[in-house]
Coordinates of C-alpha atoms in Angstrom, one line a residue:
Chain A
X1 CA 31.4 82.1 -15.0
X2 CA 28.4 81.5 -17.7
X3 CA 26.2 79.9 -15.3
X4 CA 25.8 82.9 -12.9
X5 CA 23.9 86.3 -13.8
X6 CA 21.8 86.2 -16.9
X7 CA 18.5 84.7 -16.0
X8 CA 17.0 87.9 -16.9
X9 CA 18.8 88.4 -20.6
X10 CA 15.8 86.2 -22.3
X11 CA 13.1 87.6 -20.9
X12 CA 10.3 87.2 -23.5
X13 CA 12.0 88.9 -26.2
X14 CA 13.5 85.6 -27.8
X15 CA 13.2 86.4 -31.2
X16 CA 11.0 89.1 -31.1
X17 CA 9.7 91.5 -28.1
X18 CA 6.5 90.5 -27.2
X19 CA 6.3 92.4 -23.9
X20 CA 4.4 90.5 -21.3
X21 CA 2.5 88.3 -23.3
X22 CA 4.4 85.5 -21.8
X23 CA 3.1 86.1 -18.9
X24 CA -0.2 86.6 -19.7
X25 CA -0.2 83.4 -20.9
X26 CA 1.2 81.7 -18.1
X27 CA -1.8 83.1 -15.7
X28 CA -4.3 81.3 -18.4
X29 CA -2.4 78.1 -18.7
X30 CA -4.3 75.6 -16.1
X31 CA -1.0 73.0 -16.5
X32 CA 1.0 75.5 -15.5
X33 CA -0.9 76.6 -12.6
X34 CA -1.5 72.8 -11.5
X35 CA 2.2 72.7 -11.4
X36 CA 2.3 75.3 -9.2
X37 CA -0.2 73.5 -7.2
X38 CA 1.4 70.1 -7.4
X39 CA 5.2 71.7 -6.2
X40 CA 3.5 73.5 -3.2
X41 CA 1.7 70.6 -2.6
X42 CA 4.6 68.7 -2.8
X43 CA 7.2 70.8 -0.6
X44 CA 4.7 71.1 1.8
X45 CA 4.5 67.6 2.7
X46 CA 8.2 66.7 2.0
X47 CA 9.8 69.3 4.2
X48 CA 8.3 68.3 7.6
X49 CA 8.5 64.2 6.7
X50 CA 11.9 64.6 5.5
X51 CA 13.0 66.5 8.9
X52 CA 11.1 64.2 10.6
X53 CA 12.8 61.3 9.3
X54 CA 16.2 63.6 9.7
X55 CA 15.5 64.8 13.0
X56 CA 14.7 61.6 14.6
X57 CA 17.3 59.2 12.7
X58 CA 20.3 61.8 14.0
X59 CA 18.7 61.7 17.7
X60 CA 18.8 57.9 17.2
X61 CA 22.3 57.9 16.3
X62 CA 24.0 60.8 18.6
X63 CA 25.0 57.7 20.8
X64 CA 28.9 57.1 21.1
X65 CA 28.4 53.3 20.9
X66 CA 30.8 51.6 18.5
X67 CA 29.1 50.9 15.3
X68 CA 27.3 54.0 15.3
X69 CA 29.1 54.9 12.5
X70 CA 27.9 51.9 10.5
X71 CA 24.0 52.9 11.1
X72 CA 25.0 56.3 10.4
X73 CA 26.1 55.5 6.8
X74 CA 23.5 53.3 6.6
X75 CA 20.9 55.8 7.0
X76 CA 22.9 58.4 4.7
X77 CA 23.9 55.7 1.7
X78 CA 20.0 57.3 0.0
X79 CA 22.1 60.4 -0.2
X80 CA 24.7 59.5 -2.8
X81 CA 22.7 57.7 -5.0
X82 CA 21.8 59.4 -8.5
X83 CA 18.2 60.7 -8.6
X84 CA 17.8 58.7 -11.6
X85 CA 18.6 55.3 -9.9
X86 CA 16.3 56.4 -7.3
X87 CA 13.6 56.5 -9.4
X88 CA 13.7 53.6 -11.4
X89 CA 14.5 51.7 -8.4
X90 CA 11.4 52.8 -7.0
X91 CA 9.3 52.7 -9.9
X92 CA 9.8 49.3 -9.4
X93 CA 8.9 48.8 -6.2
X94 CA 5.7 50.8 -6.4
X95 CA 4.5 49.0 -9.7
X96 CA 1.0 48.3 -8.9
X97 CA 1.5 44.9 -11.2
X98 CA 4.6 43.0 -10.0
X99 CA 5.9 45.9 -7.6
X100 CA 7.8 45.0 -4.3
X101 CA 5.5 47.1 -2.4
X102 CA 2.0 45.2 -3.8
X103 CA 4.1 41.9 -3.7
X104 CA 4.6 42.4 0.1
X105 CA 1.2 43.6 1.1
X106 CA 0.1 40.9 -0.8
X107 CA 1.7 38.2 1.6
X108 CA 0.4 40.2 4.6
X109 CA -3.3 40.1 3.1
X110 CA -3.4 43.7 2.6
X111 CA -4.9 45.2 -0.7
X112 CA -2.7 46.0 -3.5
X113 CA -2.5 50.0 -4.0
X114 CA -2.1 51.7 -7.6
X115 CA 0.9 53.7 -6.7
X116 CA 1.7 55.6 -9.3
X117 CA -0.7 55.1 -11.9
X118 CA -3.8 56.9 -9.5
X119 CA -3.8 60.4 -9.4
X120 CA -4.9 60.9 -5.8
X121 CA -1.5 58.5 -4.5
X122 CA 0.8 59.4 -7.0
X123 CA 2.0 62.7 -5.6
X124 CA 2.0 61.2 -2.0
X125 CA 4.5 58.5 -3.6
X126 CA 7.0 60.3 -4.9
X127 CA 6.9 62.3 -1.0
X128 CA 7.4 59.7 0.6
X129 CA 10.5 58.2 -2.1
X130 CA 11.7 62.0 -1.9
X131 CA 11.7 62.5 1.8
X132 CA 13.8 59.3 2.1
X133 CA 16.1 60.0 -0.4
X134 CA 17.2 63.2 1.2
X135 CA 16.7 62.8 5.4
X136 CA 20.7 61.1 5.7
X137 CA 21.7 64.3 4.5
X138 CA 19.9 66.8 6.9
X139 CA 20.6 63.8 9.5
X140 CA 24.0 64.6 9.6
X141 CA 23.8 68.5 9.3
X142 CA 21.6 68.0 12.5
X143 CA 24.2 65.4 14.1
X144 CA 26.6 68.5 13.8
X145 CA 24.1 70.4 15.5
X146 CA 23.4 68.0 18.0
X147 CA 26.9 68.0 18.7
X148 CA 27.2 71.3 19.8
X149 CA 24.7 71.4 22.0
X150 CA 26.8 71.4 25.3
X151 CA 26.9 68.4 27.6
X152 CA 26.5 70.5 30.9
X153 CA 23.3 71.9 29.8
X154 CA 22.0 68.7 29.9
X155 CA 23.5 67.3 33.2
X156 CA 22.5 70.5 35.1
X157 CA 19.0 69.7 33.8
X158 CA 19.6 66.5 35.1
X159 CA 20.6 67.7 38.5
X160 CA 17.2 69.5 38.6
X161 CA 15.2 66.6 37.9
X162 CA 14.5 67.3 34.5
X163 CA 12.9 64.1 32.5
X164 CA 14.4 63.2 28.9
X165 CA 10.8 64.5 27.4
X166 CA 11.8 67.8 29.2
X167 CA 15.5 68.0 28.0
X168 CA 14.4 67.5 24.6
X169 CA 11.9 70.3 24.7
X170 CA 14.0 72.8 26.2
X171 CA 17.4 72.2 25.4
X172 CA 17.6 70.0 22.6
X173 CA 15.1 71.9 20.6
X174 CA 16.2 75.3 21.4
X175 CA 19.4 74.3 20.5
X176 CA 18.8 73.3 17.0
X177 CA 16.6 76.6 16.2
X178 CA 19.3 77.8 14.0
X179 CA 20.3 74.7 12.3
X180 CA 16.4 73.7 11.8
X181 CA 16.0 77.0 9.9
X182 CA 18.9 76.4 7.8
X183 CA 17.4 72.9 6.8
X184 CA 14.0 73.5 6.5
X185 CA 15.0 76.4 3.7
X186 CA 17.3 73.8 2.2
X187 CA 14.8 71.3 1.5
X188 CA 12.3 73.6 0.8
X189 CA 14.7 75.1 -1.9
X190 CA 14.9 71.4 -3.0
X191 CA 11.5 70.5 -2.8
X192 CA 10.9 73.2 -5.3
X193 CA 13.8 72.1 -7.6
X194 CA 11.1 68.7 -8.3
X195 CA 12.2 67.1 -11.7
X196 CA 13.7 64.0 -12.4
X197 CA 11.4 62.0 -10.2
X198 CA 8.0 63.0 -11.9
X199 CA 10.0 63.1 -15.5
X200 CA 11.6 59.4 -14.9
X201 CA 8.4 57.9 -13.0
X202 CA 5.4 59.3 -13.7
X203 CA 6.1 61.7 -17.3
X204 CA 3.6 64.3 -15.1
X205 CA 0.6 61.6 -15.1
X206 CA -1.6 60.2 -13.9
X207 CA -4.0 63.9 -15.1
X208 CA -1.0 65.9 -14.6
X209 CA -1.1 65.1 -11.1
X210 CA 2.4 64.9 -10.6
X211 CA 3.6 67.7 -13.0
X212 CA 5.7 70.1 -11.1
X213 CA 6.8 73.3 -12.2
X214 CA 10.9 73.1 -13.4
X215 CA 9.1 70.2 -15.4
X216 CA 6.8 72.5 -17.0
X217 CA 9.9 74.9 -18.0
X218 CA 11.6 71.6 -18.8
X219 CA 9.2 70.8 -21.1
X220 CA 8.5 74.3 -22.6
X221 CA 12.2 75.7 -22.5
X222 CA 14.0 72.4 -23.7
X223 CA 11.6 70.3 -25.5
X224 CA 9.3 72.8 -27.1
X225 CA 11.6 75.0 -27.7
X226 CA 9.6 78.2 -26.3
X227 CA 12.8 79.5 -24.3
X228 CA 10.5 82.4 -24.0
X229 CA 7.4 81.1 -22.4
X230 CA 9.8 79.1 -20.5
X231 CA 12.0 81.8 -19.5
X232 CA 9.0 83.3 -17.9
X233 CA 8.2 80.1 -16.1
X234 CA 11.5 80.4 -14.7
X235 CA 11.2 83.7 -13.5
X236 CA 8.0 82.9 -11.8
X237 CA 9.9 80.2 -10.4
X238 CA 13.0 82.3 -8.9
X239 CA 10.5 84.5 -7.6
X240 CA 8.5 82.1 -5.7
X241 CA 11.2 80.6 -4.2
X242 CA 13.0 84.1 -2.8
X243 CA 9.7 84.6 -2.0
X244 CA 9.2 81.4 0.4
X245 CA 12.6 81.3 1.9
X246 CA 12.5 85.1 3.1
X247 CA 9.0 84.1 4.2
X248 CA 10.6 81.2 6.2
X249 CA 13.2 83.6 7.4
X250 CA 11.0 85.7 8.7
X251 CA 8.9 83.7 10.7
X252 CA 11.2 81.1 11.9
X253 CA 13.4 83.3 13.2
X254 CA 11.0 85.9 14.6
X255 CA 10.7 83.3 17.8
X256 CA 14.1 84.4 19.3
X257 CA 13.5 85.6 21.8
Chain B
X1 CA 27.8 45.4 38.7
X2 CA 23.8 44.9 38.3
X3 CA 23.7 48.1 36.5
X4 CA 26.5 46.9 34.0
X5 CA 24.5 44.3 32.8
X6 CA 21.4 46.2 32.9
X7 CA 23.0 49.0 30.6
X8 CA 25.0 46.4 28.1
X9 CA 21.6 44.2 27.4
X10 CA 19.7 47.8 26.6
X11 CA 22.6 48.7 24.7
X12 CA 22.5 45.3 22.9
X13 CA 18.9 46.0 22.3
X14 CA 19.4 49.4 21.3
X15 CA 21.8 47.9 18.3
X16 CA 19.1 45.5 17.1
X17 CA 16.6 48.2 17.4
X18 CA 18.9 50.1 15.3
X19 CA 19.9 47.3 12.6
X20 CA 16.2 47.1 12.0
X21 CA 15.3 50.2 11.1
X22 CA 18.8 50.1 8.7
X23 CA 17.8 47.1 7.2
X24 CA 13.8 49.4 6.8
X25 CA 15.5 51.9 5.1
X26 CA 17.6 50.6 3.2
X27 CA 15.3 47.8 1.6
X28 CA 15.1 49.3 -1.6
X29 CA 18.9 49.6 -1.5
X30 CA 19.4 46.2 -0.1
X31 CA 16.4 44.8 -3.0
X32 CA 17.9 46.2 -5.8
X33 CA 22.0 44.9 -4.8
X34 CA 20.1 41.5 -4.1
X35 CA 18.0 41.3 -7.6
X36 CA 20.7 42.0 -9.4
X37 CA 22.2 38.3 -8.5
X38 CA 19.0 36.7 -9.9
X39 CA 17.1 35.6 -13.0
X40 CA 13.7 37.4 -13.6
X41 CA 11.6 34.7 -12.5
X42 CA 13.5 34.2 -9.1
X43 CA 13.0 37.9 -8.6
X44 CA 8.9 37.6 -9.1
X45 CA 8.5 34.6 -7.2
X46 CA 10.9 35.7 -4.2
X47 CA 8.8 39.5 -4.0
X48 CA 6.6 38.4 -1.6
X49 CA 8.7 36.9 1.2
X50 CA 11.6 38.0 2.7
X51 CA 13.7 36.0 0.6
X52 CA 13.7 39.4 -1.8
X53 CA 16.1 41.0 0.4
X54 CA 18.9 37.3 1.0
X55 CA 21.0 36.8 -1.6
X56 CA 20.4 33.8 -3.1
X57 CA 22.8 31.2 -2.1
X58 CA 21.3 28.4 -4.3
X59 CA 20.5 30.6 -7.4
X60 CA 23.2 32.9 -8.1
X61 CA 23.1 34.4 -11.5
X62 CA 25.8 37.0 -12.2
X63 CA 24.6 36.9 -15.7
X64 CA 22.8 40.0 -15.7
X65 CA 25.9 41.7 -14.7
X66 CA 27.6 40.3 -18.1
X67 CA 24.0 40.6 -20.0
X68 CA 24.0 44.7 -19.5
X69 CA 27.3 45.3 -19.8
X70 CA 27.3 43.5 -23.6
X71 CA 23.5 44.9 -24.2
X72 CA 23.8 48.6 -23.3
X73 CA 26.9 51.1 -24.0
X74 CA 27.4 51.3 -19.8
X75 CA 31.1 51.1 -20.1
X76 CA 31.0 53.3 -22.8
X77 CA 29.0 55.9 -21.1
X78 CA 30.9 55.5 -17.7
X79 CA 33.9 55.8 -19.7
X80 CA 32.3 58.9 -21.1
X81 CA 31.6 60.5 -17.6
X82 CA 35.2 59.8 -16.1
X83 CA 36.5 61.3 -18.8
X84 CA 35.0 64.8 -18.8
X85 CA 34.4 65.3 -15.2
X86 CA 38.1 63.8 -14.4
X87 CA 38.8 67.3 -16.4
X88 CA 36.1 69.8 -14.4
X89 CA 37.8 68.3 -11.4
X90 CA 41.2 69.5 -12.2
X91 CA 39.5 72.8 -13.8
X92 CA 37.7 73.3 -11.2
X93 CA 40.4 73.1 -8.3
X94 CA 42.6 75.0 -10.4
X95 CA 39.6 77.7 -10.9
X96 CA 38.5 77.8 -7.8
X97 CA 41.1 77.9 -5.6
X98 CA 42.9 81.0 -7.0
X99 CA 39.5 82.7 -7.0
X100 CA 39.3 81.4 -3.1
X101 CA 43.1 82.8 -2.9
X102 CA 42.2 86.2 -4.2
X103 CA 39.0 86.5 -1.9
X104 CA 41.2 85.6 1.0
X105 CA 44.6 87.4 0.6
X106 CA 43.9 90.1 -1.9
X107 CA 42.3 93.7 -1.6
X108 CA 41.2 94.9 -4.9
X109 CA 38.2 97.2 -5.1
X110 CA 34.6 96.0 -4.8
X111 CA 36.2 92.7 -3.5
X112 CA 33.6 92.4 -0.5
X113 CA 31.0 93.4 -2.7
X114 CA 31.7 90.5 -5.2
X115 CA 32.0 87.8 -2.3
X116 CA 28.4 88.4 -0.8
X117 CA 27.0 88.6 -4.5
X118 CA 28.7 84.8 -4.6
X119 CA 27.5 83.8 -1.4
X120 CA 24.2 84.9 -2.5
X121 CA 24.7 82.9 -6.2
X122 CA 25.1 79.9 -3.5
X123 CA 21.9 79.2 -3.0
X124 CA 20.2 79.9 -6.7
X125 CA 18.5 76.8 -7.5
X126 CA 20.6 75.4 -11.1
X127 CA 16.9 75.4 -12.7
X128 CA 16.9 79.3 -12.7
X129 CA 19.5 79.3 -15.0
X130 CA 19.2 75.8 -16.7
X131 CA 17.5 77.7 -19.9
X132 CA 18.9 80.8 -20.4
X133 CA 22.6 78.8 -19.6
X134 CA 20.8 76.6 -22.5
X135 CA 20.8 79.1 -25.0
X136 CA 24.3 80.5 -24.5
X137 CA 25.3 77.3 -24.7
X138 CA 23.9 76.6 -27.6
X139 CA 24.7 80.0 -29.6
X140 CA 28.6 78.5 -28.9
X141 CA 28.0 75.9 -30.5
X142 CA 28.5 73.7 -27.4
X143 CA 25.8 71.4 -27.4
X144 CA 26.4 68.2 -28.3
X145 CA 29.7 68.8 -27.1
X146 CA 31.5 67.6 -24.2
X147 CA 32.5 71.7 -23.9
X148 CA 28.9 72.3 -22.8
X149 CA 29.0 70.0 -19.8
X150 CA 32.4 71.1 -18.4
X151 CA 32.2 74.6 -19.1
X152 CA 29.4 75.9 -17.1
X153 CA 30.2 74.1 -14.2
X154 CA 34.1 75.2 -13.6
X155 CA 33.3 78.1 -11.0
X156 CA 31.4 77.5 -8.3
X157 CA 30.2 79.6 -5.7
X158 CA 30.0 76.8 -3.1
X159 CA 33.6 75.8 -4.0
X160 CA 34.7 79.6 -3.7
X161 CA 33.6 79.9 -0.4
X162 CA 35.0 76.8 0.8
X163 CA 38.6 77.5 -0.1
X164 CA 38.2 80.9 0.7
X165 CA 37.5 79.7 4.6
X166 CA 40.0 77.8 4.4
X167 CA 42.6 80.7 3.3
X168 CA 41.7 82.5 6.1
X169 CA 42.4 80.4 8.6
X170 CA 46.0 79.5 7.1
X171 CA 48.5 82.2 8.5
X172 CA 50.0 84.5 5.7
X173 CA 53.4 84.0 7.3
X174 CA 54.1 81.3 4.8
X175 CA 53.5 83.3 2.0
X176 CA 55.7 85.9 3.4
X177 CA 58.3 83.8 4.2
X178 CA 58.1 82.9 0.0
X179 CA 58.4 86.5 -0.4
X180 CA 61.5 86.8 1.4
X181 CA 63.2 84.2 -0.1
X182 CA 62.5 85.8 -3.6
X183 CA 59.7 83.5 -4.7
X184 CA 57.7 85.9 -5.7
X185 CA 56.1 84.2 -8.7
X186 CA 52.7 82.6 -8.4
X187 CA 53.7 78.9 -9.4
X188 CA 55.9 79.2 -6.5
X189 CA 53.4 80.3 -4.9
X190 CA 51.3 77.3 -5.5
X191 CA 54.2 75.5 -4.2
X192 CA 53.8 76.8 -1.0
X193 CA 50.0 77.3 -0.5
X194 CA 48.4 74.7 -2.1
X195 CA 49.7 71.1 -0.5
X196 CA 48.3 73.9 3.2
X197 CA 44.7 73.1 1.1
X198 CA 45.1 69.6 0.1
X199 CA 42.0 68.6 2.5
X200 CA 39.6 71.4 1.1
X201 CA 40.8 70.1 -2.5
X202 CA 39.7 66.4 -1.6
X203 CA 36.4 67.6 -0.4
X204 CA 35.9 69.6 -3.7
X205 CA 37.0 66.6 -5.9
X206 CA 35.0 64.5 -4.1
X207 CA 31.8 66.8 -4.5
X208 CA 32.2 67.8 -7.7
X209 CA 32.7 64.1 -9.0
X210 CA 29.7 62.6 -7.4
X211 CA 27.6 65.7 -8.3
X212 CA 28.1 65.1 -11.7
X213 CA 28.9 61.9 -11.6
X214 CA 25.0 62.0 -10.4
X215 CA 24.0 64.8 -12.7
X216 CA 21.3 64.2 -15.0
X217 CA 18.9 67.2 -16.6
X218 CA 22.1 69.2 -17.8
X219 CA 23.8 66.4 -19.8
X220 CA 20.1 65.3 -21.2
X221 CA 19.3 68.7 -22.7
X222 CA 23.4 69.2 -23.5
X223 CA 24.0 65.9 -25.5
X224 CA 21.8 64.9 -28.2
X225 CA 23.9 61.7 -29.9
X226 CA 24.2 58.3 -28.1
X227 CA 27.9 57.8 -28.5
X228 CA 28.3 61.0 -26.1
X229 CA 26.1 59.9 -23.6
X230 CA 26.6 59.9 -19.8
X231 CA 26.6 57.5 -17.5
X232 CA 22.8 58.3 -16.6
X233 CA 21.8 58.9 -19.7
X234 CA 22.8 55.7 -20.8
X235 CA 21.2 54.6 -17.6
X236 CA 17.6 56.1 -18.5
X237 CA 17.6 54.4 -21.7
X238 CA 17.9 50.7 -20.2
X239 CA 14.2 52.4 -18.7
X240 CA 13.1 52.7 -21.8
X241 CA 13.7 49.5 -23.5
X242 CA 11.6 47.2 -23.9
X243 CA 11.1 44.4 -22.5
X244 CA 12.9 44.8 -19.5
X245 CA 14.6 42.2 -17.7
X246 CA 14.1 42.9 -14.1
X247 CA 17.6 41.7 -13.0
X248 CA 19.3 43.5 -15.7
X249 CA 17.9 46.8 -14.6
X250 CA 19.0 45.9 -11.1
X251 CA 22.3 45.4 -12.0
X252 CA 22.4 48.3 -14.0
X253 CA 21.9 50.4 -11.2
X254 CA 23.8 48.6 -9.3
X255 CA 26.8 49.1 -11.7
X256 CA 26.3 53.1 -12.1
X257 CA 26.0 53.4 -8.1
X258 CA 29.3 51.7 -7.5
X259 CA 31.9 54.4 -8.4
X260 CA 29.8 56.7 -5.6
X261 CA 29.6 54.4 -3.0
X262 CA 33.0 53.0 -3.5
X263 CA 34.2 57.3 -2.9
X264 CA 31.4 57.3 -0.1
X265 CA 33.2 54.5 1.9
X266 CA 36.6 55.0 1.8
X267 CA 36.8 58.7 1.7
X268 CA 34.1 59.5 3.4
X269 CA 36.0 61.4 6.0
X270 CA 36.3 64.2 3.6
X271 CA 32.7 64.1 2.0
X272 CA 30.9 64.3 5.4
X273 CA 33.3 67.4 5.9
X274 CA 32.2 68.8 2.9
X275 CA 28.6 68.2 4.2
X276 CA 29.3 70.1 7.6
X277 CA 30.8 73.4 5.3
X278 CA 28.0 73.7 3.7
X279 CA 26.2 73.5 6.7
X280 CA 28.0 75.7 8.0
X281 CA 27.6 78.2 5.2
X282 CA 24.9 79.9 6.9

């Protein structure tokens, strides 16, 4: 039962009490604030790709043809792998030298991209690697969801006349209100959570572009050893995620109506 | 009979459709199983046709397989990482199931109290606690010490909550009927109620092993001597060598994602289960 309530114990009184100084440091450290920037940035791309990507690979596989199961642990096999085979697998593949990705726009005559090494696309990589890492898993959630959506809704609809692009909008989407809202604060809380990729691809580079904030209190709290400064950090952190999922809360589910 | 044809060619088309878009997403997957076979230079030279993703009939190299394995401590580490989480699993059915059990069956005071403060401890993102869990374990004595891995990880809310739900929908009249026959003791007890569980203990098994199985920041800032390492640990050094061989790497990868995807396949009845819980859950 360790793992559960103390997050408050170390406060930044490590060694010594040094009242909020911690924080006032952390509102004058520009890293830190990039991370901030960097993981907002960050979860507010990846959460509508990745339920994009989710969303529309479970509509795609809600058929009951044979095999469906096949493309259904196809698209879900990103799930299971390790976050660290994930990115060295793609750190490969966006190498800007001998990458797969350069090799293949290469043989389509298209420019070679720097990936990971330029700060404006590095960010924008690891959304893109992140957003299909995760989608199988919110796929199936949504499958669930799908699921329960009863069959007679849509065949009265289709008594009335209704055309797919209708029964999508008003029973399919309805319908999944509940389960959206779920998701979206699960991969938001996940977005947030942003480690292993920048710390295995990119060590926070290129200009502390991709530097998000559990990296900062990674880096302060583990490998620097300020558990104080860090300990901060990390209450920053829980509080800006409480913050954001009661904010999601809030306005997602203020709609029912 | 004009419609069944009509509706089997878009079906057929539907699958192809489909199997593209499998084969789109799952390149890198497909890439790295595929490299894996292959010397470095057949890698380079194949990356800009589609001959990266077709095994390679004419060239096949399992050397890099044999290369890693005698190069880097893999075994070593994946030998490591059976060993201790083979013992959270156990811990952790044993743990959580009675604390499930208690939830479920038992009134004691504050008990309602307690379960919404776990569903709540659910959802707290592992980074919250990763420093301050740091420093206990570390005052213990723990780190650097396989203690430090399996201890912190035995109770879990998630795992709670699952076998209480389970308990509840399991009538108490088989219990009472182990009353009556004078078992009153709790191993009988777990005689009785725990083969009712068995599916909500594969799901947990199966969770817990690929989670940490998969787990990386906690064993990096936990174990500090090689010999220890886990299986990604020892994975994330083969990044760090240099020079890399390509192929090597591949197979590397390949190697540490096999013990996953070999649980994904064949059980995955009880995974995707697990997956729907925690859906669920809210």
């Amino acid at each position: 039962m360790y793992s559960f309530t103390n997050y408050n114990i170390l406060k930044p009184d490590e060694k010594m009490f040094v009242g909020l100084n911690n924080y006032t440091r952390l509102l004058s450290d520009s890293v830190f604030q990039k991370s901030i920037l960097n993981t907002l940035y960050f979860t507010v791309l990846v959460v509508p790709l990745q339920l994009f990507f989710a969303l529309g690979l479970a509509l795609l596989v809600n058929k009951k043809m044979k095999g469906m199961k096949f493309f259904r642990l196809a698209f879900f096999s990103p799930t299971i792998l390790s976050l660290v085979v994930i990115s060295m697998l793609w750190s490969y593949i966006y190498n800007p030298d001998n990458g797969l990705l350069n090799a293949m726009l290469q043989s389509f005559h298209l420019p070679p991209q720097p990936f990971l090494t330029s700060a404006d696309q590095a960010m924008n990589c690891l959304i893109i690697m992140s957003a299909w890492q995760g989608a199988g898993y919110q796929m199936m959630i949504f499958l669930g969801g799908l699921q329960d959506i009863p069959e007679y809704l849509y065949d009265a609809s289709s008594i009335d006349g209704a055309t797919s692009v209708q029964k999508f909008k008003y029973i399919t989407l309805p319908g999944l209100k509940n389960i959206s809202l779920l998701i979206i604060i699960t991969i938001t809380i996940s977005a947030f959570q942003l480690l292993i990729q920048p710390m295995l691809m990119t060590g926070g580079g290129p200009l502390d572009s991709t530097v998000s904030i559990v990296y900062e209190i990674y880096q302060y709290g583990y490998k620097y050893r300020d558990m104080g400064y860090g300990c901060a950090m990390t209450v920053v952190f829980t509080i800006m995620i409480l913050a954001v999922a009661l904010v999601q809360k809030k306005f997602l589910t203020e709609k029912d109506d | 009979m004009e419609q069944n044809n009509k509706s089997k060619g878009r079906t057929a088309v539907y699958c192809i459709f489909l199997l593209v878009l499998a084969c789109i997403f799952m390149f890198p997957l497909l890439w790295m199983v595929v490299s894996s076979f292959k010397s470095d230079t057949a890698i380079y030279s194949d990356m800009t046709s589609i001959k990266a993703f077709l095994l390679p009939f004419t060239d096949f190299s399992p050397f890099n397989y044999s290369n890693v394995v005698n190069k880097y401590p893999i075994i070593h580490a994946a030998f490591n990482s059976f060993s201790y989480i083979l013992v959270i699993i156990v811990l952790s059915e044993i743990v959580n199931s009675m604390a499930g059990y208690a939830f479920a069956r038992l009134k004691f005071p504050f008990s309602n109290a307690i379960f919404s403060l776990i569903i709540m401890l659910i959802i707290v993102p592992i980074q919250t606690i990763m420093l301050p869990q740091f420093v206990i374990v570390y005052n213990l004595g723990w780190v650097n010490n396989y203690m430090g891995l399996i201890a912190p990880v035995i109770a879990n809310c998630l795992y709670i909550f699952l076998f209480r739900q389970t308990f509840l929908n399991i009538p108490a009249e088989i219990e009472e009927a182990g009353v009556i026959d004078g078992a009153n003791e709790f191993v009988i007890f777990f005689r009785l109620v725990i083969p009712l569980v068995k599916p909500t203990m594969a799901t947990v098994a199966i969770l817990n092993f690929i989670g940490m199985w998969n787990d990386f920041v906690w064993p990096t800032m936990v174990i500090t001597s090689p010999d220890l390492q886990t299986i990604q640990m020892a994975l994330s050094t083969m990044f760090q060598v240099k020079p890399q061989i390509l192929g090597e790497i591949m197979a590397g990868l390949t190697i540490v994602t096999i013990p996953v995807l070999f649980i994904f396949l064949f059980l995955q009845k009880y995974y995707v289960q697990g997956i729907a819980s925690t859906g669920a859950k809210n």
